[in-house]
Amino acid sequence: MSNAPKNDRLLRVLRRESVDRTPVWLMRQAGRYLPEYRATRQRAGSFLAMAKNPYIACEVTLQPLARFPLDAAILFSDILTIPDAMGLELYFVDGEGPKFRHPVRDAASIAKLAVPDMETELRYVMDAVRLIRRELNDSVPLIGFSGSPWTLACYMVEGGGSKDFARIKTMALNDPAALHQLLSVNTDAVIAYLGAQRAAGAQVLQVFDTWGGVLSPEMYREFSLPYLTRIARELERGDDAQRTPLILFGKGNAPYLEELADSGAEGIGVDWLVELSEAARRTQGKVALQGNLDPAILYGSPEAIRRHVQRTLDSYATGNGTSREGHVFNLGHGMSPDMDPEHVAALVNAVHECSAR
Amino acid sequence: MSNAPKNDRLLRVLRRESVDRTPVWLMRQAGRYLPEYRATRQRAGSFLAMAKNPYIACEVTLQPLARFPLDAAILFSDILTIPDAMGLELYFVDGEGPKFRHPVRDAASIAKLAVPDMETELRYVMDAVRLIRRELNDSVPLIGFSGSPWTLACYMVEGGGSKDFARIKTMALNDPAALHQLLSVNTDAVIAYLGAQRAAGAQVLQVFDTWGGVLSPEMYREFSLPYLTRIARELERGDDAQRTPLILFGKGNAPYLEELADSGAEGIGVDWLVELSEAARRTQGKVALQGNLDPAILYGSPEAIRRHVQRTLDSYATGNGTSREGHVFNLGHGMSPDMDPEHVAALVNAVHECSAR
C-alpha cells in the first residue's frame, strides 16, 4: 500500500515539491453527470446502496478516470457515513438531500454517541478503499474523506439540510456545552475514520466543512475551526517523506485562511468567492491551495471554460510570486448532475495545457 | 412630506451626525412571526394580495412599531415588484418562495423589457408609501426599497429561487451582452422606482442585493457592483442637509466593502459573516454601516441576545476608533416566521440600553 503512484503530481504539490504541470481533480467527479454512473445507480437502486457496496463504490470511483486524464481518484462515499454508523440512520428522499431518522437534539442523546468501530461498522468504506487501491494499480493517488465535525453536527442536529440552521444555532446559544460534546465525539470519530482510510490505502485525506460558512466569525472560531485544527494536529499521517497529506476544504472559509494555514494541514481547499491571488498572498506559502473555479463555469462553452481555467491558474500564480507551484486545480464546490462530460474534458485538458511548465 | 420625523436617529446616523443612542430596525420586521400579521394575512388571502393593497401594506408596516420602540418603519412590499410590473407575473407557491410565470431567458425577451410607469403600473406601491407616511405622522422615518439589478435578474432568468443559479450564470458566460442589457434596464427601473418612492414620501432608500454573494469576485465586479454604483451615482436624492440617504445591503458583500464605500451610497448593510470591527476599519468612515447580528441569535435566550447585541455594538466601535457613531443596528439578514416577538423586544431594548451615549 505504500507504493507511490506513477502519477504523483497531487502528492508532490501537497508536499510542496515541484511538478511538470498543475494536477487537477474535481469535487463530485464521480456522479450523475456521467451516463455510466446513472446506469450503475439504476442497477444498484439508490445512492446509499451504491455507497455501501464496495464493488459498486469502486466501479463508480473509477468511472471518471476512464474518461478524463484526472490526477487523482476520490473514494465514492457520503460525508455522513459516521453519524449513520453512530445509529442516526441516514436516508435520502429524492430531491431533498440527506436526512437522519434519529437526529440528536439534547445533551442526553449526545451523551449516548460513541465513535463507531471502523473495521466493523464502517468496514464497507475500508473495503471500498482497499478495492479501489488494488484496481487503481498505483496509477493515480486515492483521496479518502470525511465531513467536518461541525458539518456532521449540522446534519445530526437539524436531521437534514437546513436553510437557516435554527436548531443547531439554538443549541450553540442555549446549551453550548452539549454542542461542544457533540463536536468532540465527532472529532474523535473523524480522526479514527481518516486514520482507518489511510491504513486501508488512502493516500490523501480531505475534510469537507460544507457548512462552516453559515457561522459568524465568533461562532466559526468557537464551533468549527478548533475542531478542524485538532484533526490536523492529531491525525497520524506518517513521517515527512511519505506523509499522507490532509486537505481542509471549507465553503465560505475565505475569512479564516490565515488561521487555516496555521492549522497543521498540508492543503486548504477554497470556494470561488475568493480570488486565488488573495488566498495565496494571505497564506504565504504555508500550505498548498486547492480550487477554485465556480462550478457553474462548466455550463459555459469550451472556449469560456478555457479562458476561466487560464484566469484561475494565473490568479494563483499572481499571489504566489508568479509561481504555479503549490496549486491543486479543482472547482470551488461539487459538480451538478446537468453538466456536460464534454465540458469536463475541456476543463481537464485546459488545466494540463495552460499549466505546463 | 419634507417634515423631519421626531425620531430622526436613523437619518442622523446616515448623514453622519451624532445621536444619543444607536438606531435599530430589523429586516423583515413586519412579518409572519407576529400573530397580528398572520391574522391580517389570513384575511387578505396571500402575501401578494397584502403587498398590492395599500391599506393592508400600511397596516402591516405599522404592526411592529406598535409593539417595539423601533427607530424606523420599512415599507411592506416585495423585492420583485419591478419585474412583476414588467409583465413577468410574480406568484408564490407555499414553501417555495417567489416565482415568475414568464421568465426571460434570451436576448429577444430581454429586448422587449421596458421600465414600468411608476404612477400607474406600480401605483399600489406609491399609494402605500403615501398612506404609511400619513399614518406615521412624522414619528419615525419610512424606508423604501428595491431589489438590486443583479438580484432581480436572478429571479427573472431563473424564474424563481435557485441553488446554483445555473441559468443566469450560463447567460453570463455565453451571452454576456444580453445579461448586461437586462441589468441595464433593471438599473433604470430601480432608479425610477426608488425616485418615485422618495417623491411619494420615503425618507431612506435601501437596495437589497440578496444574491450578489453567489458570484465570483470577477463576476461580482462585472454583473453586480457597477449597477449598484450607477444607482448610487444617478439616483437623485436632494441636497446635503435634506438628502434622502441610500443604503446598499448585500448578502456576502464583505469582500467588496472598500468598493461599496466608494460607490456614493450613504450606508452599507452587511451580513453576519464579517466582523463589524473589520468592516468599519476597511470602510474608514466613508459610509455608515448597518448590521449585522446573525438572525439566528433571536433563537437564543434574552440573556444570550443581550450579550450578542453588546458584542455587535462593541465590535463596530472597536473598528471605528471606539466611537459608536455611524452605526445602524440591524440583523445580517431577514427575520424568520418561527421567531419569538418577546425576543425581538429584548433585542430592541438591549440595543437602546447598551448604546446610550
XYZ file of C-alpha atoms in Angstrom:
714
model
C 0.000 0.000 0.000
C 2.970 2.338 0.373
C 3.837 2.284 -3.348
C 3.917 5.755 -4.808
C 1.519 6.182 -7.728
C 3.028 6.681 -11.178
C 1.185 9.980 -11.431
C 2.269 11.561 -8.155
C 1.606 15.221 -9.051
C -1.057 15.682 -6.371
C 1.179 14.200 -3.673
C 4.145 16.253 -4.812
C 2.184 19.532 -4.755
C 0.822 18.786 -1.281
C 4.390 18.013 -0.123
C 5.484 21.286 -1.785
C 7.670 19.628 -4.390
C 7.769 20.835 -7.995
C 5.664 19.301 -10.764
C 5.604 19.465 -14.580
C 2.003 20.736 -14.598
C -0.768 21.587 -12.148
C -2.695 18.492 -11.012
C -6.480 18.545 -11.289
C -9.370 16.595 -9.827
C -12.977 17.698 -9.359
C -15.212 17.502 -6.331
C -18.056 15.068 -7.182
C -16.163 13.920 -10.296
C -17.912 10.538 -9.909
C -21.559 11.440 -10.219
C -24.822 11.767 -12.032
C -23.467 13.870 -14.904
C -21.922 10.620 -16.252
C -24.316 8.294 -18.145
C -22.344 5.254 -16.913
C -22.893 6.422 -13.317
C -26.639 6.727 -13.910
C -26.665 3.207 -15.364
C -24.862 1.800 -12.317
C -27.179 3.650 -9.999
C -30.248 2.267 -11.727
C -28.832 -1.219 -11.279
C -27.914 -0.620 -7.603
C -31.239 1.045 -6.759
C -30.075 4.063 -4.750
C -27.163 6.293 -3.854
C -26.848 4.679 -0.436
C -26.878 1.143 -1.868
C -24.009 2.224 -4.143
C -22.000 3.771 -1.330
C -22.454 0.739 0.935
C -21.378 -1.808 -1.670
C -17.571 -1.734 -2.015
C -17.649 -3.224 -5.512
C -20.063 -0.598 -6.784
C -18.268 2.187 -4.893
C -15.068 1.048 -6.603
C -16.737 0.909 -10.008
C -18.098 4.460 -9.872
C -14.899 5.848 -8.306
C -13.036 4.690 -11.421
C -15.597 5.870 -13.996
C -14.361 9.468 -14.431
C -10.743 8.244 -14.644
C -11.620 6.107 -17.647
C -12.860 9.233 -19.427
C -10.577 12.046 -18.333
C -6.849 12.256 -17.531
C -7.542 13.302 -13.936
C -4.651 13.402 -11.483
C -6.484 11.694 -8.593
C -9.344 9.373 -7.713
C -11.641 10.199 -4.813
C -13.435 7.491 -2.870
C -17.116 7.330 -3.787
C -18.934 7.684 -0.481
C -21.021 10.135 1.530
C -19.866 12.757 4.033
C -22.429 11.395 6.536
C -21.246 7.788 6.975
C -20.012 8.467 10.529
C -23.331 9.584 12.079
C -25.059 6.797 10.151
C -22.716 4.312 11.838
C -23.417 6.010 15.185
C -27.027 4.894 14.784
C -28.731 8.021 13.375
C -29.800 6.150 10.229
C -29.041 8.070 7.066
C -31.638 8.066 4.299
C -32.330 10.039 1.165
C -35.552 11.477 -0.196
C -35.354 12.266 -3.923
C -34.643 15.950 -4.484
C -34.349 16.707 -0.764
C -30.825 15.668 0.126
C -29.694 13.567 3.103
C -31.785 13.076 6.245
C -31.421 11.247 9.553
C -34.186 9.156 11.076
C -32.872 9.751 14.609
C -31.456 13.264 14.920
C -29.777 14.250 18.213
C -31.247 17.350 19.816
C -30.365 17.282 23.505
C -27.492 16.565 25.847
C -28.917 13.135 26.758
C -28.889 11.829 23.173
C -25.468 13.362 22.592
C -24.057 11.654 25.706
C -25.005 8.278 24.197
C -22.974 8.793 20.999
C -19.754 6.821 20.606
C -17.016 6.582 17.988
C -18.034 3.718 15.658
C -15.708 0.783 15.133
C -14.028 1.402 11.809
C -13.419 -2.191 10.748
C -16.902 -3.426 11.605
C -19.477 -0.598 11.463
C -17.631 1.260 8.700
C -15.975 -1.758 7.136
C -17.775 -1.164 3.831
C -15.831 2.090 3.467
C -12.489 0.468 4.273
C -13.220 -2.407 1.904
C -14.007 0.104 -0.826
C -10.704 1.900 -0.196
C -8.768 -1.397 -0.378
C -10.542 -2.462 -3.536
C -10.054 0.888 -5.278
C -6.353 0.922 -4.401
C -5.986 -2.531 -5.930
C -7.865 -1.548 -9.073
C -6.005 1.750 -9.434
C -2.806 -0.305 -9.514
C -0.708 2.703 -8.461
C -1.759 4.834 -11.425
C -3.028 7.928 -9.537
C -3.395 8.623 -5.791
C -6.646 7.829 -3.989
C -8.245 10.544 -1.848
C -10.220 9.494 1.253
C -12.513 11.942 3.020
C -14.917 12.816 5.799
C -17.349 15.561 6.712
C -16.032 18.044 9.299
C -17.158 17.838 12.932
C -19.306 20.982 12.537
C -20.842 19.872 9.227
C -21.662 16.421 10.635
C -23.198 18.107 13.679
C -25.382 20.314 11.434
C -26.995 17.292 9.804
C -27.132 15.350 13.102
C -28.993 18.138 14.933
C -31.109 19.514 12.075
C -31.947 15.990 10.873
C -31.145 17.014 7.294
C -30.271 20.059 5.255
C -31.370 23.464 6.509
C -31.826 26.991 5.259
C -31.035 28.798 8.489
C -29.619 26.112 10.822
C -32.015 27.271 13.514
C -31.831 24.106 15.642
C -28.061 23.817 15.881
C -27.580 27.561 16.360
C -30.173 27.494 19.136
C -28.141 24.713 20.763
C -24.975 26.797 20.315
C -26.676 29.659 22.165
C -28.635 27.841 24.846
C -26.543 24.706 25.517
C -23.043 25.266 24.135
C -21.617 22.515 26.380
C -23.830 19.911 24.708
C -22.771 21.113 21.261
C -19.098 21.002 22.223
C -19.628 17.443 23.466
C -21.130 16.539 20.093
C -18.297 18.234 18.186
C -15.770 16.483 20.376
C -17.090 12.971 19.722
C -17.387 13.842 16.027
C -13.749 14.949 16.006
C -12.603 11.715 17.654
C -14.619 9.803 15.069
C -13.259 11.789 12.105
C -9.681 11.225 13.302
C -10.302 7.475 13.674
C -12.145 7.351 10.335
C -9.476 9.152 8.318
C -6.778 7.130 10.089
C -8.543 3.910 9.111
C -8.924 5.084 5.499
C -5.206 5.820 5.451
C -4.437 2.354 6.866
C -6.679 0.862 4.165
C -4.741 2.681 1.460
C -5.987 6.275 1.056
C -3.026 8.453 0.011
C -4.565 11.908 0.534
C -7.271 12.843 3.054
C -9.810 15.648 2.744
C -12.227 17.109 5.288
C -15.341 18.807 3.885
C -16.519 21.693 6.081
C -19.554 22.334 3.907
C -21.423 24.448 6.477
C -18.685 26.331 8.333
C -19.566 29.350 6.188
C -23.001 29.821 7.787
C -21.371 30.867 11.066
C -20.440 34.336 12.252
C -16.676 34.730 12.748
C -17.137 34.423 16.516
C -19.092 31.177 16.183
C -16.825 29.740 13.460
C -13.857 30.252 15.772
C -15.701 28.525 18.601
C -17.543 25.684 16.827
C -15.689 24.781 13.633
C -12.089 25.988 13.432
C -10.779 24.451 16.710
C -12.050 21.015 15.691
C -10.530 21.261 12.207
C -7.268 22.245 13.862
C -7.457 19.300 16.269
C -7.864 16.934 13.319
C -4.873 18.498 11.556
C -2.750 18.199 14.715
C -3.815 14.771 15.983
C -4.408 12.785 12.811
C -1.398 10.466 12.461
C -0.160 10.594 8.894
C 3.439 9.369 8.843
C 6.818 10.982 8.514
C 7.739 13.759 6.142
C 8.902 11.863 3.060
C 5.895 9.514 2.982
C 3.439 11.776 4.767
C -0.246 11.347 3.854
C -1.352 14.938 3.229
C -4.519 16.423 4.698
C -6.650 18.999 2.839
C -9.202 21.108 4.717
C -11.898 22.249 2.311
C -14.460 24.736 3.514
C -17.261 26.554 1.770
C -17.102 30.175 2.934
C -13.707 29.742 4.615
C -12.111 32.802 2.969
C -12.182 34.963 6.127
C -10.125 32.347 8.005
C -7.344 31.496 5.556
C -4.552 32.738 7.831
C -5.813 30.588 10.700
C -6.369 27.552 8.481
C -2.852 27.919 7.055
C -1.550 27.608 10.623
C -3.737 24.589 11.456
C -1.141 21.993 10.519
C -2.967 20.813 7.379
C -0.939 20.400 4.196
C -3.587 21.889 1.905
C -6.553 24.266 2.111
C -9.442 23.981 -0.329
C -11.317 27.206 -1.067
C -14.569 28.068 -2.829
C -14.943 30.503 -5.750
C -15.871 33.514 -3.612
C -12.261 34.496 -3.045
C -9.591 35.386 -5.599
C -6.818 32.764 -5.525
C -4.275 35.583 -5.788
C -5.565 36.936 -2.479
C -5.736 33.450 -0.910
C -2.136 32.760 -1.956
C -0.893 36.096 -0.624
C -2.645 35.596 2.703
C -1.441 32.011 3.244
C 2.163 32.929 2.353
C 3.132 29.522 1.015
C 2.470 27.780 4.342
C 0.011 25.391 2.662
C -0.890 24.229 -0.819
C -4.123 25.759 -2.132
C -6.820 23.773 -3.873
C -9.523 25.299 -6.048
C -11.401 27.316 -7.032
C -13.321 27.612 -10.307
C -17.046 28.369 -9.907
C -18.629 25.012 -10.881
C -21.139 26.991 -12.981
C -18.303 27.807 -15.399
C -18.825 24.238 -16.651
C -22.116 25.486 -18.148
C -20.142 27.780 -20.439
C -18.733 26.922 -23.856
C -15.382 25.057 -24.042
C -13.806 28.410 -25.019
C -15.265 30.139 -21.950
C -14.095 27.243 -19.771
C -10.568 27.508 -21.120
C -10.498 31.260 -20.546
C -11.625 30.862 -16.926
C -9.167 27.998 -16.307
C -6.346 30.206 -17.547
C -7.568 33.032 -15.351
C -7.712 30.804 -12.255
C -4.211 29.452 -12.855
C -2.895 32.987 -13.372
C -4.670 34.326 -10.307
C -2.935 31.732 -8.129
C 0.454 32.487 -9.680
C -0.041 36.240 -9.214
C -0.458 35.753 -5.480
C 2.338 33.185 -5.279
C 5.244 35.250 -6.624
C 4.450 34.255 -10.279
C 4.964 30.553 -9.495
C 2.340 27.893 -10.280
C 3.813 25.518 -7.651
C 1.655 24.703 -4.638
C -1.645 24.769 -6.547
C -4.085 21.886 -6.969
C -6.729 22.770 -9.547
C -10.318 21.995 -8.577
C -13.758 23.524 -8.570
C -14.852 25.659 -5.637
C -17.673 23.188 -4.932
C -19.034 19.900 -6.295
C -20.298 19.217 -9.814
C -24.006 19.108 -10.709
C -25.946 16.354 -12.495
C -26.815 18.518 -15.522
C -23.218 19.232 -16.512
C -21.818 18.042 -19.831
C -18.979 15.465 -19.724
C -17.503 17.094 -22.840
C -17.084 20.278 -20.839
C -15.256 18.373 -18.110
C -12.869 17.059 -20.769
C -12.318 20.652 -21.929
C -11.591 21.750 -18.364
C -9.102 18.969 -17.604
C -7.273 19.491 -20.884
C -7.166 23.241 -20.373
C -5.612 22.816 -16.908
C -2.961 20.484 -18.263
C -2.132 22.607 -21.292
C -2.244 26.033 -19.683
C -0.202 24.996 -16.644
C 2.630 23.076 -18.385
C 5.951 24.338 -17.020
C -43.665 65.317 3.021
C -40.379 67.015 3.811
C -41.068 67.202 7.547
C -38.304 65.590 9.590
C -39.561 62.786 11.823
C -39.477 63.335 15.586
C -37.247 60.271 15.914
C -34.581 61.173 13.375
C -31.791 58.922 14.683
C -31.628 56.805 11.530
C -31.440 59.889 9.295
C -28.835 61.492 11.522
C -26.598 58.421 11.513
C -26.844 58.094 7.734
C -25.939 61.801 7.446
C -23.037 61.168 9.845
C -24.430 63.355 12.613
C -24.255 62.332 16.268
C -27.118 60.602 18.090
C -27.991 59.819 21.717
C -28.162 56.076 21.012
C -27.738 53.662 18.088
C -30.910 53.392 15.986
C -32.296 49.944 15.277
C -34.699 48.387 12.789
C -34.881 44.800 11.583
C -35.064 43.409 8.086
C -38.475 41.705 7.721
C -39.655 43.336 10.979
C -43.207 43.213 9.566
C -43.768 39.527 9.071
C -45.141 36.155 9.967
C -43.511 35.999 13.431
C -46.223 38.482 14.544
C -49.660 36.967 15.316
C -51.360 40.182 14.148
C -49.565 39.838 10.799
C -50.779 36.252 10.427
C -54.324 37.415 11.191
C -54.147 40.139 8.532
C -52.709 37.695 6.039
C -55.497 35.214 6.638
C -57.986 37.970 5.990
C -56.177 39.189 2.843
C -55.638 35.692 1.462
C -51.993 35.843 0.376
C -48.730 37.697 0.666
C -49.166 39.232 -2.760
C -52.711 40.397 -2.018
C -51.315 42.137 1.072
C -48.471 43.795 -0.809
C -50.756 45.009 -3.597
C -53.356 46.569 -1.283
C -52.007 49.899 0.062
C -54.287 49.831 3.118
C -53.134 46.374 4.137
C -49.500 47.158 3.285
C -49.819 50.192 5.542
C -51.435 48.180 8.330
C -48.705 45.528 8.465
C -45.915 48.103 8.041
C -47.090 49.704 11.282
C -47.646 46.487 13.267
C -44.082 46.042 14.617
C -43.931 49.740 15.556
C -46.954 49.317 17.815
C -45.070 46.629 19.726
C -41.432 47.710 19.755
C -39.695 51.110 20.006
C -38.069 50.677 16.589
C -36.303 53.636 15.024
C -37.728 53.194 11.524
C -40.593 51.737 9.538
C -39.928 49.844 6.322
C -42.493 49.686 3.550
C -44.200 46.302 3.428
C -43.652 45.099 -0.119
C -41.690 42.570 -2.153
C -38.274 42.961 -3.783
C -39.750 41.656 -7.061
C -42.444 44.265 -7.791
C -40.458 45.703 -10.722
C -40.242 42.535 -12.857
C -43.861 41.799 -11.972
C -44.802 45.206 -13.387
C -42.638 44.453 -16.456
C -45.043 41.621 -17.218
C -43.236 38.570 -15.797
C -46.133 37.856 -13.399
C -44.967 37.194 -9.880
C -46.640 34.382 -7.936
C -45.928 32.407 -4.795
C -46.140 28.689 -4.103
C -46.323 27.922 -0.383
C -42.923 26.951 0.982
C -41.148 27.546 -2.324
C -40.568 31.279 -2.456
C -41.318 33.661 -5.324
C -41.663 32.536 -8.943
C -42.304 34.200 -12.302
C -44.779 32.839 -14.835
C -42.844 34.369 -17.734
C -39.097 34.255 -17.048
C -36.768 35.923 -19.574
C -34.093 33.626 -20.939
C -32.871 35.079 -24.208
C -31.873 38.347 -25.832
C -35.215 38.631 -27.659
C -37.318 38.564 -24.460
C -34.871 40.909 -22.762
C -35.089 43.396 -25.638
C -38.833 43.679 -25.039
C -38.493 44.741 -21.396
C -39.200 48.361 -20.511
C -39.123 50.454 -17.349
C -42.661 50.322 -15.899
C -44.591 53.503 -15.305
C -44.324 54.210 -11.613
C -47.583 56.026 -11.067
C -49.707 53.530 -13.000
C -48.147 50.054 -13.040
C -46.542 50.468 -9.620
C -49.065 52.915 -8.216
C -50.039 50.475 -5.441
C -46.512 50.842 -4.023
C -46.555 54.641 -4.198
C -50.029 54.739 -2.638
C -48.776 52.542 0.192
C -45.815 54.878 0.764
C -48.113 57.935 0.868
C -50.539 56.222 3.230
C -47.828 54.995 5.591
C -46.228 58.440 5.714
C -49.585 59.931 6.665
C -50.211 57.293 9.329
C -46.680 57.559 10.738
C -47.379 61.234 11.283
C -43.659 62.072 11.346
C -42.907 59.746 14.259
C -40.112 57.667 12.678
C -38.643 57.697 9.146
C -40.044 55.430 6.447
C -37.630 53.259 4.464
C -38.472 52.445 0.839
C -36.634 49.705 -1.023
C -35.986 47.675 -4.147
C -34.157 44.531 -5.182
C -30.788 45.150 -6.856
C -30.423 44.854 -10.641
C -28.463 41.571 -10.285
C -30.889 40.084 -7.743
C -33.900 40.994 -9.880
C -32.143 39.453 -12.887
C -31.532 36.207 -10.944
C -35.248 35.726 -10.348
C -36.179 36.960 -13.840
C -33.870 34.481 -15.588
C -34.136 31.515 -13.200
C -37.913 32.000 -12.886
C -37.644 31.678 -9.104
C -35.134 30.863 -6.394
C -32.156 28.694 -7.282
C -29.473 26.627 -5.606
C -26.729 27.160 -8.154
C -28.035 29.938 -10.468
C -27.136 27.787 -13.452
C -29.348 29.612 -15.962
C -28.183 33.141 -15.258
C -24.538 32.125 -14.940
C -24.805 30.312 -18.264
C -26.147 33.545 -19.761
C -23.262 35.447 -18.158
C -20.811 33.084 -19.858
C -22.443 32.532 -23.224
C -24.330 35.796 -23.862
C -22.931 38.475 -21.531
C -24.294 41.265 -23.767
C -27.872 40.055 -23.220
C -27.316 39.911 -19.456
C -25.846 43.419 -19.434
C -28.896 44.618 -21.358
C -31.135 43.058 -18.694
C -29.097 44.577 -15.862
C -29.179 47.934 -17.581
C -32.976 48.076 -17.910
C -33.264 46.812 -14.330
C -30.983 49.610 -13.178
C -33.026 52.249 -14.983
C -36.143 50.777 -13.395
C -34.647 50.686 -9.877
C -33.561 54.332 -10.175
C -37.044 55.358 -11.336
C -38.708 53.192 -8.671
C -36.655 54.493 -5.748
C -37.025 58.031 -7.064
C -40.810 57.602 -7.163
C -40.849 56.163 -3.628
C -38.849 59.182 -2.492
C -41.305 61.523 -4.217
C -44.156 59.668 -2.505
C -42.543 60.172 0.892
C -39.876 57.536 1.566
C -37.137 59.119 3.723
C -34.465 56.416 3.405
C -33.932 54.054 0.463
C -32.420 50.578 0.579
C -31.319 48.247 -2.220
C -31.276 44.516 -1.418
C -28.543 42.660 -3.308
C -29.622 39.303 -1.926
C -27.737 37.202 -4.476
C -24.558 39.206 -5.198
C -22.737 36.812 -2.871
C -23.128 33.829 -5.212
C -20.756 35.431 -7.723
C -17.001 35.041 -8.003
C -15.161 38.333 -7.418
C -14.615 38.689 -11.165
C -18.314 38.215 -11.929
C -19.498 40.369 -8.997
C -17.374 43.214 -10.331
C -18.851 42.754 -13.792
C -22.512 41.969 -13.081
C -23.486 43.443 -9.720
C -21.159 46.140 -8.387
C -21.216 48.514 -11.413
C -25.015 48.606 -11.369
C -25.167 49.254 -7.624
C -22.681 52.061 -8.173
C -24.743 53.508 -11.011
C -27.789 53.614 -8.729
C -25.779 55.341 -6.004
C -24.447 57.915 -8.501
C -27.579 58.581 -10.556
C -30.400 58.317 -8.049
C -31.478 61.891 -7.342
C -31.851 62.351 -3.594
C -31.656 66.046 -2.812
C -29.079 68.372 -1.358
C -26.885 67.643 1.626
C -28.980 68.926 4.512
C -32.183 67.210 3.370
C -30.577 64.359 1.449
C -32.541 61.087 1.284
C -29.891 58.523 2.214
C -29.314 55.319 0.249
C -28.260 52.037 1.887
C -26.790 49.215 -0.193
C -27.375 45.922 1.579
C -25.741 42.801 0.213
C -25.567 39.251 1.450
C -21.971 38.121 1.006
C -20.699 41.620 0.219
C -17.810 41.519 2.724
C -15.076 41.121 0.084
C -16.197 44.355 -1.611
C -16.599 46.771 1.285
C -13.888 49.154 0.070
C -15.510 49.404 -3.352
C -19.015 49.767 -1.906
C -17.794 52.508 0.416
C -16.668 54.428 -2.677
C -19.932 53.851 -4.567
C -21.576 57.061 -3.430
C -24.117 55.374 -1.133
C -24.596 56.819 2.345
C -24.806 53.444 4.098
C -23.704 49.849 3.510
C -25.636 46.952 5.028
C -23.598 43.822 5.792
C -24.462 40.253 6.765
C -23.170 38.423 9.873
C -20.253 36.725 8.115
C -17.931 39.663 8.695
C -16.843 41.248 11.961
C -18.174 44.816 12.166
C -14.806 45.887 13.557
C -13.194 44.744 10.316
C -15.964 46.283 8.180
C -15.558 49.604 9.993
C -11.778 49.600 9.625
C -11.999 48.803 5.938
C -14.625 51.445 5.115
C -12.748 54.148 7.061
C -15.802 56.165 7.993
C -16.712 56.863 4.362
C -20.182 55.353 4.906
C -22.453 54.417 7.778
C -22.584 50.677 8.435
C -25.801 48.788 9.039
C -25.960 45.348 10.658
C -25.102 42.686 11.457
C -26.388 40.266 14.102
C -26.928 36.695 12.882
C -30.752 36.475 12.817
C -30.427 33.051 14.486
C -29.324 34.849 17.669
C -33.037 35.630 18.101
C -33.498 31.911 18.879
C -31.323 32.334 21.973
C -32.481 33.374 25.436
C -32.992 37.105 26.158
C -29.684 36.978 28.074
C -27.859 35.485 25.076
C -29.463 38.091 22.818
C -28.309 40.922 25.067
C -24.768 39.547 25.190
C -24.591 39.320 21.395
C -26.117 42.803 20.947
C -23.444 44.213 23.245
C -20.768 42.324 21.339
C -22.019 43.645 17.982
C -22.120 47.239 19.237
C -18.623 46.875 20.682
C -17.260 45.267 17.536
C -18.394 48.266 15.485
C -16.897 50.714 17.966
C -13.603 48.808 18.042
C -13.204 49.271 14.302
C -14.428 52.874 14.409
C -11.901 54.375 16.806
C -14.031 53.469 19.883
C -16.957 55.575 18.629
C -20.480 54.179 18.236
C -21.389 56.937 15.709
C -22.116 55.851 12.144
C -23.748 52.543 13.114
C -27.312 51.458 12.360
C -28.152 48.288 14.268
C -29.878 45.552 12.281
C -29.755 41.836 11.634
C -27.446 40.487 8.945
C -30.493 39.102 7.112
C -34.273 38.992 7.458
C -36.276 37.541 10.350
C -37.920 34.102 10.197
C -41.563 33.176 10.915
C -40.732 30.980 13.941
C -39.076 33.764 15.954
C -40.487 34.926 19.265
C -41.753 38.547 19.449
C -40.575 38.665 23.080
C -37.051 38.093 21.844
C -37.382 40.973 19.410
C -38.399 43.181 22.341
C -35.284 42.008 24.204
C -33.114 42.831 21.197
C -34.508 46.332 20.649
C -34.247 47.191 24.329
C -30.705 45.846 24.512
C -29.636 47.997 21.566
C -31.126 51.098 23.144
C -29.712 50.447 26.605
C -26.272 49.211 25.639
C -25.673 52.002 23.111
C -26.830 55.006 25.150
C -24.171 57.720 24.929
